PDB file of C-alpha atoms in Angstrom:
ATOM      1  CA  MET A1323      60.993  86.406  -7.996  1.00  0.00           C
ATOM      2  CA  ASN A1324      64.957  85.195  -8.783  1.00  0.00           C
ATOM      3  CA  PRO A1325      66.833  87.595 -10.770  1.00  0.00           C
ATOM      4  CA  PHE A1326      67.897  86.501 -14.399  1.00  0.00           C
ATOM      5  CA  GLY A1327      71.554  86.293 -13.361  1.00  0.00           C
ATOM      6  CA  GLU A1328      71.121  83.570 -10.677  1.00  0.00           C
ATOM      7  CA  LEU A1329      68.745  81.646 -13.181  1.00  0.00           C
ATOM      8  CA  LYS A1330      71.397  81.689 -15.973  1.00  0.00           C
ATOM      9  CA  ARG A1331      74.032  80.542 -13.522  1.00  0.00           C
ATOM     10  CA  ARG A1332      72.112  77.679 -12.327  1.00  0.00           C
ATOM     11  CA  LEU A1333      71.109  76.673 -15.913  1.00  0.00           C
ATOM     12  CA  ILE A1334      74.607  76.613 -16.935  1.00  0.00           C
ATOM     13  CA  ASP A1335      75.599  74.328 -13.790  1.00  0.00           C
ATOM     14  CA  VAL A1336      73.225  72.030 -14.373  1.00  0.00           C
ATOM     15  CA  ALA A1337      73.404  71.840 -18.113  1.00  0.00           C
ATOM     16  CA  PRO A1338      76.082  69.150 -18.671  1.00  0.00           C
ATOM     17  CA  CYS A1339      74.445  66.745 -16.235  1.00  0.00           C
ATOM     18  CA  ALA A1340      70.859  67.093 -17.325  1.00  0.00           C
ATOM     19  CA  GLY A1341      72.250  67.308 -20.903  1.00  0.00           C
ATOM     20  CA  ALA A1342      74.092  64.097 -21.122  1.00  0.00           C
ATOM     21  CA  GLY A1343      71.149  62.423 -19.078  1.00  0.00           C
ATOM     22  CA  PHE A1344      68.640  63.777 -21.746  1.00  0.00           C
ATOM     23  CA  ILE A1345      70.661  62.803 -24.750  1.00  0.00           C
ATOM     24  CA  VAL A1346      71.013  59.145 -22.878  1.00  0.00           C
ATOM     25  CA  SER A1347      67.416  58.820 -22.344  1.00  0.00           C
ATOM     26  CA  GLU A1348      66.286  60.126 -25.953  1.00  0.00           C
ATOM     27  CA  THR A1349      68.898  57.806 -27.456  1.00  0.00           C
ATOM     28  CA  MET A1350      67.268  54.716 -25.646  1.00  0.00           C
ATOM     29  CA  PHE A1351      63.601  56.252 -26.787  1.00  0.00           C
ATOM     30  CA  ILE A1352      64.600  56.098 -30.600  1.00  0.00           C
ATOM     31  CA  GLY A1353      66.810  53.139 -30.308  1.00  0.00           C
ATOM     32  CA  GLY A1354      64.209  51.129 -28.921  1.00  0.00           C
ATOM     33  CA  ILE A1355      61.589  52.112 -31.825  1.00  0.00           C
ATOM     34  CA  MET A1356      64.396  50.954 -34.276  1.00  0.00           C
ATOM     35  CA  ILE A1357      64.622  47.655 -32.298  1.00  0.00           C
ATOM     36  CA  MET A1358      60.929  47.328 -32.173  1.00  0.00           C
ATOM     37  CA  ALA A1359      60.525  48.271 -35.911  1.00  0.00           C
ATOM     38  CA  ALA A1360      63.331  46.014 -37.160  1.00  0.00           C
ATOM     39  CA  ALA A1361      61.789  42.893 -34.946  1.00  0.00           C
ATOM     40  CA  VAL A1362      58.527  43.019 -36.908  1.00  0.00           C
ATOM     41  CA  GLY A1363      60.120  43.866 -40.291  1.00  0.00           C
ATOM     42  CA  LEU A1364      58.772  47.428 -40.314  1.00  0.00           C
ATOM     43  CA  GLY A1365      60.717  49.918 -42.953  1.00  0.00           C
ATOM     44  CA  TRP A1366      60.950  53.433 -43.037  1.00  0.00           C
ATOM     45  CA  GLY A1367      57.781  54.065 -44.525  1.00  0.00           C
ATOM     46  CA  ASN A1368      55.249  56.716 -43.673  1.00  0.00           C
ATOM     47  CA  PRO A1369      54.507  56.601 -39.996  1.00  0.00           C
ATOM     48  CA  LEU A1370      50.984  58.229 -40.596  1.00  0.00           C
ATOM     49  CA  LYS A1371      50.118  54.833 -42.485  1.00  0.00           C
ATOM     50  CA  ILE A1372      51.151  52.805 -39.933  1.00  0.00           C
ATOM     51  CA  ARG A1373      47.596  52.340 -38.537  1.00  0.00           C
ATOM     52  CA  LYS A1374      46.573  50.241 -41.634  1.00  0.00           C
ATOM     53  CA  THR A1375      49.385  47.382 -40.543  1.00  0.00           C
ATOM     54  CA  LEU A1376      48.578  47.371 -36.881  1.00  0.00           C
ATOM     55  CA  ALA A1377      47.026  43.862 -36.972  1.00  0.00           C
ATOM     56  CA  GLU A1378      50.226  42.367 -38.777  1.00  0.00           C
ATOM     57  CA  ILE A1379      52.595  44.452 -36.373  1.00  0.00           C
ATOM     58  CA  TYR A1380      50.743  42.998 -33.264  1.00  0.00           C
ATOM     59  CA  SER A1381      50.679  39.361 -34.481  1.00  0.00           C
ATOM     60  CA  LYS A1382      54.586  39.706 -35.148  1.00  0.00           C
ATOM     61  CA  ALA A1383      55.102  41.610 -32.015  1.00  0.00           C
ATOM     62  CA  ASN A1384      53.834  39.240 -29.532  1.00  0.00           C
ATOM     63  CA  GLY A1385      56.004  36.500 -30.189  1.00  0.00           C
ATOM     64  CA  SER A1386      59.093  38.293 -30.511  1.00  0.00           C
ATOM     65  CA  ARG A1387      61.412  38.981 -27.543  1.00  0.00           C
ATOM     66  CA  THR A1388      63.425  41.262 -29.641  1.00  0.00           C
ATOM     67  CA  PHE A1389      60.189  43.421 -30.180  1.00  0.00           C
ATOM     68  CA  TRP A1390      59.619  43.491 -26.231  1.00  0.00           C
ATOM     69  CA  LEU A1391      63.503  44.443 -25.689  1.00  0.00           C
ATOM     70  CA  GLY A1392      62.621  47.552 -27.900  1.00  0.00           C
ATOM     71  CA  PHE A1393      59.367  48.095 -26.307  1.00  0.00           C
ATOM     72  CA  TRP A1394      61.087  48.374 -22.604  1.00  0.00           C
ATOM     73  CA  ILE A1395      64.190  50.473 -23.807  1.00  0.00           C
ATOM     74  CA  ASN A1396      61.991  52.828 -25.680  1.00  0.00           C
ATOM     75  CA  SER A1397      59.637  52.963 -22.402  1.00  0.00           C
ATOM     76  CA  LEU A1398      62.671  53.513 -20.020  1.00  0.00           C
ATOM     77  CA  GLY A1399      63.904  56.255 -22.269  1.00  0.00           C
ATOM     78  CA  SER A1400      60.813  58.040 -22.434  1.00  0.00           C
ATOM     79  CA  VAL A1401      60.208  57.977 -18.659  1.00  0.00           C
ATOM     80  CA  GLY A1402      63.855  58.888 -18.206  1.00  0.00           C
ATOM     81  CA  SER A1403      63.439  62.163 -20.171  1.00  0.00           C
ATOM     82  CA  SER A1404      60.225  63.162 -18.296  1.00  0.00           C
ATOM     83  CA  ALA A1405      62.094  62.395 -14.902  1.00  0.00           C
ATOM     84  CA  ILE A1406      65.193  64.224 -15.798  1.00  0.00           C
ATOM     85  CA  LEU A1407      62.991  67.515 -17.040  1.00  0.00           C
ATOM     86  CA  SER A1408      61.115  67.135 -13.557  1.00  0.00           C
ATOM     87  CA  ILE A1409      64.210  66.596 -11.268  1.00  0.00           C
ATOM     88  CA  GLY A1410      65.693  69.813 -13.193  1.00  0.00           C
ATOM     89  CA  LEU A1411      62.717  71.831 -12.588  1.00  0.00           C
ATOM     90  CA  ILE A1412      62.551  70.806  -9.098  1.00  0.00           C
ATOM     91  CA  LEU A1413      65.790  70.995  -7.965  1.00  0.00           C
ATOM     92  CA  TYR A1414      67.634  73.826  -9.995  1.00  0.00           C
ATOM     93  CA  LEU A1415      64.964  76.425 -10.871  1.00  0.00           C
ATOM     94  CA  PRO A1416      62.902  78.717  -8.951  1.00  0.00           C
ATOM     95  CA  PRO A1417      59.539  78.009  -7.960  1.00  0.00           C
ATOM     96  CA  GLU A1418      58.266  80.492 -10.801  1.00  0.00           C
ATOM     97  CA  SER A1419      59.030  78.031 -13.333  1.00  0.00           C
ATOM     98  CA  TYR A1420      57.181  74.849 -11.530  1.00  0.00           C
ATOM     99  CA  GLY A1421      54.277  75.476 -14.436  1.00  0.00           C
ATOM    100  CA  LEU A1422      56.551  73.866 -16.837  1.00  0.00           C
ATOM    101  CA  LEU A1423      56.073  70.580 -14.781  1.00  0.00           C
ATOM    102  CA  GLY A1424      52.968  70.309 -17.055  1.00  0.00           C
ATOM    103  CA  VAL A1425      55.031  69.311 -20.018  1.00  0.00           C
ATOM    104  CA  ALA A1426      56.754  66.495 -18.115  1.00  0.00           C
ATOM    105  CA  VAL A1427      53.477  65.134 -16.715  1.00  0.00           C
ATOM    106  CA  LEU A1428      52.006  65.345 -20.112  1.00  0.00           C
ATOM    107  CA  ASP A1429      54.806  63.274 -21.643  1.00  0.00           C
ATOM    108  CA  LEU A1430      54.709  60.843 -19.087  1.00  0.00           C
ATOM    109  CA  ALA A1431      51.056  60.338 -19.421  1.00  0.00           C
ATOM    110  CA  ALA A1432      51.245  60.049 -23.482  1.00  0.00           C
ATOM    111  CA  THR A1433      54.007  57.492 -22.648  1.00  0.00           C
ATOM    112  CA  VAL A1434      51.571  55.366 -20.647  1.00  0.00           C
ATOM    113  CA  VAL A1435      48.929  55.757 -22.937  1.00  0.00           C
ATOM    114  CA  VAL A1436      50.669  54.725 -25.849  1.00  0.00           C
ATOM    115  CA  ARG A1437      52.471  51.963 -24.230  1.00  0.00           C
ATOM    116  CA  LYS A1438      49.230  50.543 -22.860  1.00  0.00           C
ATOM    117  CA  ALA A1439      47.925  50.681 -26.443  1.00  0.00           C
ATOM    118  CA  ILE A1440      50.831  48.593 -27.661  1.00  0.00           C
ATOM    119  CA  TRP A1441      50.515  46.158 -24.795  1.00  0.00           C
ATOM    120  CA  SER A1442      46.917  45.533 -25.372  1.00  0.00           C
ATOM    121  CA  GLY A1443      47.015  45.316 -29.081  1.00  0.00           C
ATOM    122  CA  ALA A1444      49.772  42.859 -29.125  1.00  0.00           C
ATOM    123  CA  ARG A1445      48.095  40.888 -26.208  1.00  0.00           C
ATOM    124  CA  LYS A1446      44.643  40.776 -28.151  1.00  0.00           C
ATOM    125  CA  ALA A1447      46.150  39.616 -31.460  1.00  0.00           C
ATOM    126  CA  VAL A1448      47.219  36.309 -29.648  1.00  0.00           C
ATOM    127  CA  THR A1449      43.228  35.528 -28.733  1.00  0.00           C
TER     128      THR A1449
END
């Protein structure tokens, strides 16, 4: 087991780079969502009620380059967050902390599943 002081020093050393990367990727994630919402005319309503308007959103999304730009910005931001977490864990933390990679894997899996659903829904709206 690594002593706590060594772990603390490693975290302090990596914090500026990892923090900056995480802020950039989360900004891309949120910015992408905002671009997507603006492209389909979605306001700041209740996100839990969005399911009722999915057909309308999908039909507007398919013909909108702005929506797809936001989609890809959002996706890159989400993948970036998982990558930064994974790289930081592997390179800077002791092997005892590798169990936390599960968080990054679950986040990446959720990213793929949600983006696939959006992609499929928008494509089916055309047919």
